[in-house]
Short mmCIF file of C-alpha atoms and ligand atoms in Angstrom, two decimals:
data_model
loop_
_atom_site.label_atom_id
_atom_site.label_comp_id
_atom_site.label_asym_id
_atom_site.label_seq_id
_atom_site.Cartn_x
_atom_site.Cartn_y
_atom_site.Cartn_z
CA MET A 70 163.84 134.41 30.11
CA PHE A 71 163.26 137.98 31.26
CA LYS A 72 163.99 138.65 34.89
CA ILE A 73 162.00 140.19 37.69
CA ASN A 74 163.06 142.95 40.07
CA GLU A 75 164.71 140.69 42.70
CA HIS A 76 164.07 143.26 45.37
CA TYR A 77 160.42 142.26 45.48
CA GLY A 78 161.49 138.89 46.79
CA GLN A 79 163.15 140.65 49.74
CA LEU A 80 159.93 142.28 50.92
CA ASN A 81 158.37 140.95 54.09
CA GLU A 82 155.02 139.43 53.22
CA SER A 83 152.35 141.89 54.21
CA TYR A 84 150.12 139.58 56.17
CA LEU A 85 148.79 142.08 58.65
CA PHE A 86 145.40 143.21 57.22
CA SER A 87 144.71 140.02 55.37
CA THR A 88 145.41 137.99 58.49
CA ILE A 89 143.13 140.30 60.47
CA SER A 90 140.34 139.91 57.87
CA LYS A 91 140.70 136.11 57.83
CA LYS A 92 140.68 135.94 61.63
CA ILE A 93 137.48 138.09 61.79
CA ALA A 94 135.79 136.10 59.04
CA ALA A 95 136.59 132.80 60.74
CA TYR A 96 135.39 134.11 64.11
CA ALA A 97 132.21 135.60 62.73
CA ALA A 98 131.37 132.31 60.97
CA ALA A 99 131.87 130.35 64.18
CA HIS A 100 129.99 132.95 66.30
CA PRO A 101 127.27 134.37 64.10
CA ASP A 102 125.64 136.21 67.00
CA ALA A 103 128.75 138.15 67.99
CA LYS A 104 128.49 141.80 67.36
CA ILE A 105 131.99 142.58 66.25
CA ILE A 106 133.16 146.24 66.45
CA ARG A 107 136.13 147.04 64.18
CA MET A 108 138.55 149.58 65.59
CA GLY A 109 141.53 148.38 63.55
CA ILE A 110 140.91 150.12 60.30
CA GLY A 111 142.65 153.36 59.27
CA ASP A 112 139.87 154.31 56.86
CA VAL A 113 137.33 157.00 57.44
CA THR A 114 133.70 156.02 58.07
CA LEU A 115 131.72 159.27 57.62
CA PRO A 116 130.47 160.35 54.12
CA LEU A 117 131.80 163.29 52.13
CA SER A 118 130.35 166.60 53.36
CA PRO A 119 127.66 168.55 51.44
CA ALA A 120 129.97 171.35 50.18
CA ILE A 121 132.23 168.71 48.57
CA ILE A 122 129.36 166.74 47.06
CA LYS A 123 127.96 169.98 45.60
CA ALA A 124 131.30 170.81 43.98
CA LEU A 125 131.60 167.23 42.61
CA HIS A 126 128.12 167.37 41.10
CA GLU A 127 128.78 170.79 39.51
CA SER A 128 132.08 169.64 38.02
CA VAL A 129 130.47 166.45 36.65
CA ASP A 130 127.98 168.72 34.83
CA GLU A 131 130.85 170.85 33.48
CA MET A 132 132.49 167.75 32.07
CA GLY A 133 129.27 166.91 30.24
CA ALA A 134 128.99 170.31 28.51
CA LYS A 135 130.86 171.18 25.36
CA ALA A 136 131.91 174.67 26.59
CA THR A 137 133.30 173.48 29.93
CA PHE A 138 134.58 169.95 29.20
CA ARG A 139 138.20 169.38 30.25
CA GLY A 140 140.64 166.79 29.09
CA TYR A 141 144.18 166.32 30.43
CA GLY A 142 144.90 168.92 33.10
CA PRO A 143 148.22 170.34 34.27
CA GLU A 144 150.32 167.54 35.81
CA GLN A 145 151.08 169.70 38.82
CA GLY A 146 147.38 170.31 39.52
CA TYR A 147 144.99 173.10 38.63
CA GLU A 148 145.95 176.55 39.84
CA PHE A 149 142.50 177.05 41.43
CA LEU A 150 143.38 174.32 43.91
CA ARG A 151 147.11 175.08 44.38
CA ASN A 152 146.26 178.74 45.17
CA LYS A 153 143.77 177.72 47.79
CA ILE A 154 146.20 175.31 49.39
CA ALA A 155 149.02 177.84 49.43
CA GLU A 156 146.79 180.51 50.94
CA THR A 157 144.86 178.46 53.51
CA ASP A 158 147.30 175.77 54.63
CA PHE A 159 150.42 177.90 54.51
CA ARG A 160 150.25 181.70 54.04
CA ASN A 161 147.34 182.17 56.49
CA ARG A 162 149.49 180.32 59.00
CA GLY A 163 152.44 182.57 58.35
CA ILE A 164 154.34 180.00 56.21
CA ASN A 165 155.88 181.18 53.01
CA ILE A 166 154.93 178.48 50.52
CA ASP A 167 154.07 179.41 46.91
CA ALA A 168 151.33 177.71 44.87
CA ASP A 169 154.08 176.80 42.39
CA GLU A 170 155.80 174.63 45.09
CA ILE A 171 152.67 172.46 45.45
CA PHE A 172 152.12 169.32 43.41
CA VAL A 173 148.58 167.94 43.55
CA SER A 174 148.41 164.20 43.41
CA ASP A 175 146.12 161.18 43.91
CA GLY A 176 147.32 160.21 47.30
CA SER A 177 150.14 160.41 49.78
CA LYS A 178 150.68 156.74 49.50
CA SER A 179 151.70 157.22 45.90
CA ASP A 180 153.90 160.26 46.57
CA THR A 181 155.64 158.91 49.68
CA GLY A 182 156.19 155.75 47.67
CA ASN A 183 157.34 157.44 44.48
CA ILE A 184 159.58 160.15 45.96
CA GLY A 185 162.51 157.74 45.88
CA ASP A 186 162.50 158.02 42.05
CA ILE A 187 164.35 161.34 42.31
CA LEU A 188 166.85 160.31 45.00
CA GLY A 189 170.16 158.55 44.53
CA GLU A 190 170.49 154.84 45.30
CA ASN A 191 173.50 155.34 47.57
CA ASN A 192 171.74 157.48 50.09
CA THR A 193 171.45 156.20 53.57
CA VAL A 194 167.81 156.16 54.62
CA ALA A 195 166.34 156.32 58.15
CA ILE A 196 162.89 154.91 58.90
CA THR A 197 161.22 154.84 62.23
CA ASP A 198 160.18 151.49 63.80
CA PRO A 199 157.12 151.07 64.09
CA VAL A 200 156.24 152.75 60.86
CA TYR A 201 153.62 153.30 58.11
CA PRO A 202 154.96 150.38 55.95
CA VAL A 203 155.01 152.21 52.61
CA TYR A 204 158.28 154.03 53.36
CA LEU A 205 160.16 150.82 54.06
CA ASP A 206 158.64 148.69 51.34
CA THR A 207 159.18 151.19 48.63
CA ASN A 208 162.83 151.58 49.59
CA ILE A 209 163.31 147.80 49.53
CA MET A 210 161.63 147.73 46.10
CA ARG A 211 164.10 150.35 44.89
CA ILE A 212 167.37 149.44 46.56
CA GLY A 213 166.71 146.02 48.14
CA GLN A 214 167.21 145.00 51.74
CA SER A 215 170.30 146.99 52.53
CA GLU A 216 172.61 148.24 55.24
CA LYS A 217 171.79 151.68 53.90
CA ILE A 218 168.37 151.45 55.50
CA HIS A 219 168.60 152.37 59.18
CA PHE A 220 165.78 151.94 61.74
CA LEU A 221 165.07 154.55 64.33
CA ALA A 222 163.55 152.76 67.31
CA SER A 223 160.38 154.30 68.76
CA ASN A 224 159.58 152.60 72.00
CA ALA A 225 158.44 153.21 75.56
CA SER A 226 161.92 154.40 76.55
CA ASN A 227 161.63 157.39 74.19
CA ASN A 228 157.89 157.84 74.45
CA PHE A 229 157.56 156.61 70.92
CA LEU A 230 159.53 159.55 69.55
CA PRO A 231 162.84 158.38 67.98
CA GLU A 232 166.17 159.80 68.95
CA ILE A 233 168.00 161.93 66.41
CA PRO A 234 170.62 159.72 64.72
CA ASN A 235 174.18 159.89 66.01
CA GLN A 236 175.53 159.36 62.58
CA LYS A 237 175.06 161.06 59.25
CA ILE A 238 171.85 159.87 57.41
CA ASP A 239 170.95 161.23 53.98
CA VAL A 240 167.20 160.76 53.88
CA ILE A 241 164.85 160.59 56.94
CA TYR A 242 161.21 159.76 56.89
CA LEU A 243 159.16 161.44 59.66
CA CYS A 244 155.39 161.06 60.08
CA TYR A 245 153.71 163.37 62.70
CA PRO A 246 151.02 163.03 63.92
CA ASN A 247 152.21 159.48 63.72
CA ASN A 248 150.62 156.39 62.29
CA PRO A 249 150.58 153.99 64.12
CA THR A 250 151.46 155.46 67.48
CA GLY A 251 149.41 158.71 67.43
CA THR A 252 152.33 160.59 68.94
CA VAL A 253 153.38 164.08 67.89
CA MET A 254 156.46 166.23 67.96
CA THR A 255 156.42 169.66 69.56
CA LYS A 256 157.89 172.54 67.64
CA ALA A 257 161.02 172.45 69.72
CA GLN A 258 161.48 168.76 68.95
CA LEU A 259 160.95 169.14 65.24
CA GLU A 260 163.40 172.07 65.26
CA LYS A 261 166.13 169.70 66.37
CA TRP A 262 165.46 167.42 63.41
CA VAL A 263 165.59 170.38 61.03
CA GLU A 264 168.80 171.52 62.67
CA TYR A 265 170.21 167.98 62.20
CA ALA A 266 169.17 167.87 58.57
CA ARG A 267 170.64 171.27 57.79
CA LYS A 268 173.92 170.40 59.50
CA ASN A 269 174.23 167.03 57.78
CA ASP A 270 172.81 168.03 54.35
CA SER A 271 170.02 165.53 54.88
CA LEU A 272 166.56 165.46 53.45
CA ILE A 273 163.48 165.04 55.71
CA LEU A 274 160.43 163.50 54.04
CA PHE A 275 157.68 164.76 56.32
CA ASP A 276 154.36 163.01 56.19
CA ALA A 277 151.62 165.24 57.66
CA ALA A 278 148.64 163.18 56.51
CA TYR A 279 147.09 163.57 60.01
CA GLU A 280 147.81 167.26 60.46
CA ALA A 281 144.12 168.19 60.77
CA PHE A 282 143.83 166.10 63.95
CA ILE A 283 146.24 168.29 65.90
CA THR A 284 144.47 169.96 68.83
CA GLU A 285 147.37 171.25 70.92
CA ASN A 286 149.07 174.61 70.28
CA ASP A 287 152.76 173.92 70.19
CA VAL A 288 152.44 171.03 67.77
CA PRO A 289 153.48 172.11 64.24
CA HIS A 290 151.01 171.43 61.46
CA SER A 291 153.74 171.70 58.87
CA ILE A 292 157.48 171.20 58.96
CA PHE A 293 157.76 174.49 57.14
CA GLU A 294 156.70 176.25 60.35
CA ILE A 295 160.28 175.57 61.32
CA GLU A 296 162.81 178.12 60.03
CA GLY A 297 165.11 176.73 57.35
CA ALA A 298 162.99 173.66 56.66
CA GLU A 299 162.43 174.86 53.14
CA THR A 300 166.07 173.95 52.39
CA CYS A 301 165.88 170.40 53.84
CA ALA A 302 162.28 169.04 53.67
CA ILE A 303 159.53 167.81 51.47
CA GLU A 304 156.02 167.60 52.95
CA PHE A 305 153.20 165.23 52.10
CA ARG A 306 149.57 166.17 52.81
CA SER A 307 146.42 164.28 52.03
CA PHE A 308 142.70 165.06 51.82
CA SER A 309 142.02 161.40 52.85
CA LYS A 310 141.59 161.67 56.56
CA ASN A 311 140.66 165.37 57.10
CA ALA A 312 137.95 165.49 54.40
CA GLY A 313 137.11 161.84 53.79
CA PHE A 314 138.78 161.46 50.39
CA THR A 315 140.11 157.94 50.92
CA GLY A 316 137.92 156.72 48.12
CA LEU A 317 137.97 159.86 46.08
CA ARG A 318 141.78 160.23 46.09
CA CYS A 319 143.49 163.64 46.37
CA SER A 320 146.65 164.82 48.14
CA TYR A 321 149.53 167.22 47.64
CA THR A 322 153.21 167.33 48.07
CA VAL A 323 155.20 170.44 48.85
CA VAL A 324 158.69 170.61 47.27
CA PRO A 325 160.14 174.06 48.10
CA LYS A 326 162.19 175.68 45.32
CA ALA A 327 164.97 176.36 47.83
CA LEU A 328 165.51 172.59 48.41
CA LYS A 329 168.69 171.38 46.67
CA ALA A 330 170.70 168.23 46.47
CA THR A 331 173.99 167.50 44.70
CA ASN A 332 174.69 165.41 41.65
CA ASN A 333 177.90 163.45 41.11
CA LYS A 334 179.64 166.46 39.72
CA GLY A 335 178.91 168.30 43.02
CA GLU A 336 176.48 170.64 41.34
CA LYS A 337 173.43 171.79 43.30
CA ILE A 338 170.18 170.58 41.70
CA ALA A 339 166.67 171.74 42.77
CA LEU A 340 164.51 168.77 43.73
CA HIS A 341 161.45 170.81 42.58
CA ALA A 342 162.62 170.48 38.96
CA LEU A 343 163.28 166.76 39.39
CA TRP A 344 159.90 166.06 40.96
CA ASN A 345 158.22 168.08 38.29
CA ARG A 346 160.01 166.07 35.64
CA ARG A 347 159.12 162.82 37.39
CA GLN A 348 155.46 163.72 37.78
CA SER A 349 154.98 165.09 34.28
CA THR A 350 156.57 161.91 32.86
CA LYS A 351 154.84 159.26 34.98
CA PHE A 352 151.61 161.01 36.13
CA ASN A 353 148.86 162.59 34.14
CA GLY A 354 147.19 164.54 36.86
CA THR A 355 144.43 164.15 39.45
CA PRO A 356 140.93 164.20 37.90
CA TYR A 357 139.43 167.65 37.39
CA ILE A 358 136.26 166.61 39.26
CA VAL A 359 138.26 165.47 42.30
CA GLN A 360 140.33 168.71 42.34
CA ARG A 361 137.08 170.72 42.32
CA GLY A 362 136.00 168.59 45.30
CA ALA A 363 139.25 169.32 47.04
CA GLU A 364 138.88 173.01 46.29
CA ALA A 365 135.52 172.93 48.12
CA VAL A 366 137.31 171.83 51.26
CA TYR A 367 138.63 175.42 51.39
CA SER A 368 135.27 177.12 51.03
CA PRO A 369 133.81 178.49 54.31
CA GLU A 370 131.20 175.70 54.34
CA GLY A 371 133.84 173.07 53.42
CA GLN A 372 136.11 174.29 56.20
CA GLN A 373 133.35 174.12 58.75
CA GLU A 374 132.11 170.73 57.56
CA THR A 375 135.52 169.06 57.38
CA LYS A 376 136.44 170.42 60.85
CA ALA A 377 133.23 168.79 62.10
CA LEU A 378 134.27 165.43 60.60
CA VAL A 379 137.61 165.60 62.31
CA ALA A 380 135.97 166.69 65.62
CA TYR A 381 133.65 163.77 65.33
CA TYR A 382 136.53 161.26 65.13
CA MET A 383 138.47 163.09 67.85
CA GLU A 384 135.48 162.73 70.15
CA ASN A 385 135.97 158.98 69.67
CA ALA A 386 139.70 159.34 70.38
CA LYS A 387 138.73 161.01 73.64
CA THR A 388 136.31 158.26 74.56
CA ILE A 389 139.00 155.63 73.87
CA ARG A 390 141.68 157.42 75.74
CA LYS A 391 139.51 158.11 78.76
CA GLY A 392 138.18 154.56 78.92
CA LEU A 393 141.58 152.90 78.58
CA LEU A 394 143.17 155.23 81.10
CA GLU A 395 140.36 154.44 83.56
CA LYS A 396 141.11 150.76 82.99
CA GLY A 397 144.64 151.56 84.05
CA TRP A 398 146.31 150.79 80.73
CA THR A 399 149.37 152.58 79.43
CA ILE A 400 148.50 154.46 76.30
CA TYR A 401 150.12 156.88 73.82
CA GLY A 402 148.64 159.17 71.18
CA GLY A 403 145.01 159.99 70.58
CA ALA A 404 145.28 163.62 71.70
CA ASN A 405 146.35 164.97 68.36
CA ALA A 406 145.78 161.97 66.17
CA PRO A 407 143.02 159.47 65.40
CA TYR A 408 145.13 156.57 66.65
CA ILE A 409 145.59 155.38 70.20
CA TRP A 410 148.62 153.15 70.84
CA VAL A 411 148.15 150.80 73.79
CA GLN A 412 150.58 148.69 75.72
CA CYS A 413 149.10 145.19 75.74
CA PRO A 414 148.24 144.15 79.30
CA ALA A 415 150.61 141.69 80.89
CA GLU A 416 147.96 138.86 80.61
CA ALA A 417 148.20 138.96 76.82
CA SER A 418 151.09 136.99 75.40
CA ASP A 419 151.94 139.49 72.60
CA SER A 420 150.21 141.75 70.08
CA TRP A 421 148.58 138.85 68.27
CA GLY A 422 147.69 137.14 71.54
CA PHE A 423 146.00 140.31 72.64
CA PHE A 424 144.23 140.57 69.24
CA ASP A 425 142.84 137.08 69.63
CA ARG A 426 141.64 137.52 73.23
CA LEU A 427 140.10 140.96 72.45
CA LEU A 428 138.17 139.46 69.54
CA ASP A 429 137.10 136.37 71.43
CA GLU A 430 136.27 137.96 74.80
CA CYS A 431 135.06 141.46 73.78
CA HIS A 432 134.24 141.04 70.08
CA VAL A 433 136.40 144.05 69.42
CA VAL A 434 139.07 144.32 66.63
CA GLY A 435 142.21 146.46 66.64
CA THR A 436 145.54 146.25 64.88
CA PRO A 437 148.56 144.31 66.45
CA GLY A 438 151.44 146.70 66.78
CA VAL A 439 153.97 144.19 65.58
CA GLY A 440 152.43 144.56 62.11
CA PHE A 441 154.13 148.03 61.91
CA GLY A 442 157.64 146.82 62.94
CA LYS A 443 159.44 144.92 65.65
CA ASN A 444 159.16 147.73 68.17
CA GLY A 445 155.43 147.43 67.84
CA GLU A 446 155.45 144.02 69.49
CA GLY A 447 153.54 144.17 72.78
CA TYR A 448 151.46 147.12 71.58
CA PHE A 449 148.18 147.51 69.83
CA ARG A 450 146.58 150.29 67.69
CA PHE A 451 142.98 151.42 68.15
CA SER A 452 141.51 153.67 65.54
CA SER A 453 138.85 156.31 66.16
CA PHE A 454 137.35 156.06 62.66
CA ASN A 455 134.02 154.64 63.75
CA SER A 456 130.61 155.83 65.02
CA HIS A 457 130.32 157.26 68.51
CA GLU A 458 127.89 154.45 69.44
CA ASN A 459 130.28 151.65 68.36
CA THR A 460 133.24 153.39 69.99
CA LYS A 461 131.40 153.81 73.30
CA GLU A 462 130.15 150.22 73.23
CA ALA A 463 133.59 148.81 72.46
CA ILE A 464 135.20 150.78 75.27
CA GLU A 465 132.45 149.70 77.74
CA ARG A 466 133.11 146.06 76.78
CA ILE A 467 136.84 146.57 77.33
CA LYS A 468 136.27 148.28 80.70
CA ASN A 469 134.10 145.38 81.84
CA TRP A 470 136.60 142.86 80.51
CA LYS A 471 138.23 140.71 83.20
CA ILE A 472 141.78 141.07 82.04
N1 LIG B 256 150.53 158.58 55.13
C1 LIG B 256 150.17 157.92 56.26
C2 LIG B 256 150.96 158.04 57.49
C3 LIG B 256 148.94 157.17 56.25
O1 LIG B 256 148.58 156.54 57.38
C4 LIG B 256 148.25 157.03 55.09
C5 LIG B 256 146.98 156.26 55.10
O2 LIG B 256 146.57 155.58 55.91
C6 LIG B 256 148.71 157.69 53.95
C7 LIG B 256 149.85 158.39 54.00
C8 LIG B 256 148.01 157.49 52.67
O3 LIG B 256 147.17 158.52 52.35
P1 LIG B 256 146.42 158.63 50.96
O4 LIG B 256 145.07 158.09 51.18
O5 LIG B 256 146.52 160.04 50.62
O6 LIG B 256 147.22 157.81 49.95
#
């Protein structure tokens, strides 16, 4: 009999969002009049903006005309999009990234999950706890539960920003602005990680999916704002949250040409060539129509409209922060990220106890922090992806809550 990849049996069952859905469904069935407000979800709620819709329609028409129909596109993405990305997201910000170093993809989930394909199995890997679960699960799928996987604790004692490891780690996943905690690193803090990586010949996998939500000045939008990062980092960016592409699917990954690793013979190998080989073998490109939609994000109208989407969600983040601070709760994040990370009040037994009481007594849903790792126990994530009306009402209910 053929065998399975045994590592799959070592994965923690991912009960989090299915348990949440089941609990909400059961509660709604038993309390049909309850107006439940969902602040747990990490998915956008506003529709695609007009500039993007226009570009999508136009490219659909192109695909239906003999002269402009397109089949397979370049695996790395069309130049029209890569040029816009390089210019707008990097060069205009003084960062020297070339269009050739950008790989367009169908999502940062795929890319952060697949990047391990080009890395050696014996690398030590560091993952923050709590964490966006994809980094951990895809490492377990690849190398199994292993002592090579190290956890960097993010907790109240370090303001949910992990300490730099005091041992040599080969591959480090960092996500800032952070999901789930909403915390960010200042430029000076990120510089220390880059310094560590360069000193230890480590690779930083930097997930900047929430970069557009940064409002403060000394928070880097890209790891490549830090000198020398092009020799030690890969960056993942997504159109999901800044432009509402969660259902459309488009992202990109920056693999600088200066980034090298060694093979067993001690030769220096460019990761750019490896990722190119991996993508052109296993991926046939993001749809042309979608890439035209993403290109429209960079048009003057697209920039204005997508900034307005982000501002809309950040207004909710402000409402949540203000309301919960007034209630006297301890909170993190929400100033440069769409997530607010809340310490569960002492009356709640734990993250799930808090979830149950919040649902039952306020008809509000969030995400229990323990679902993102053991350091998330006792914490709770509120998302600002919702309407202003719902957010205000949810916060009013919480403020009036006798807890
Ligand atoms: N990275 C982080 C930190 C996320 O929170 C998410 C989605 O929630 C993603 C990546 C996935 O993004 P995409 O929709 O591009 O796959």
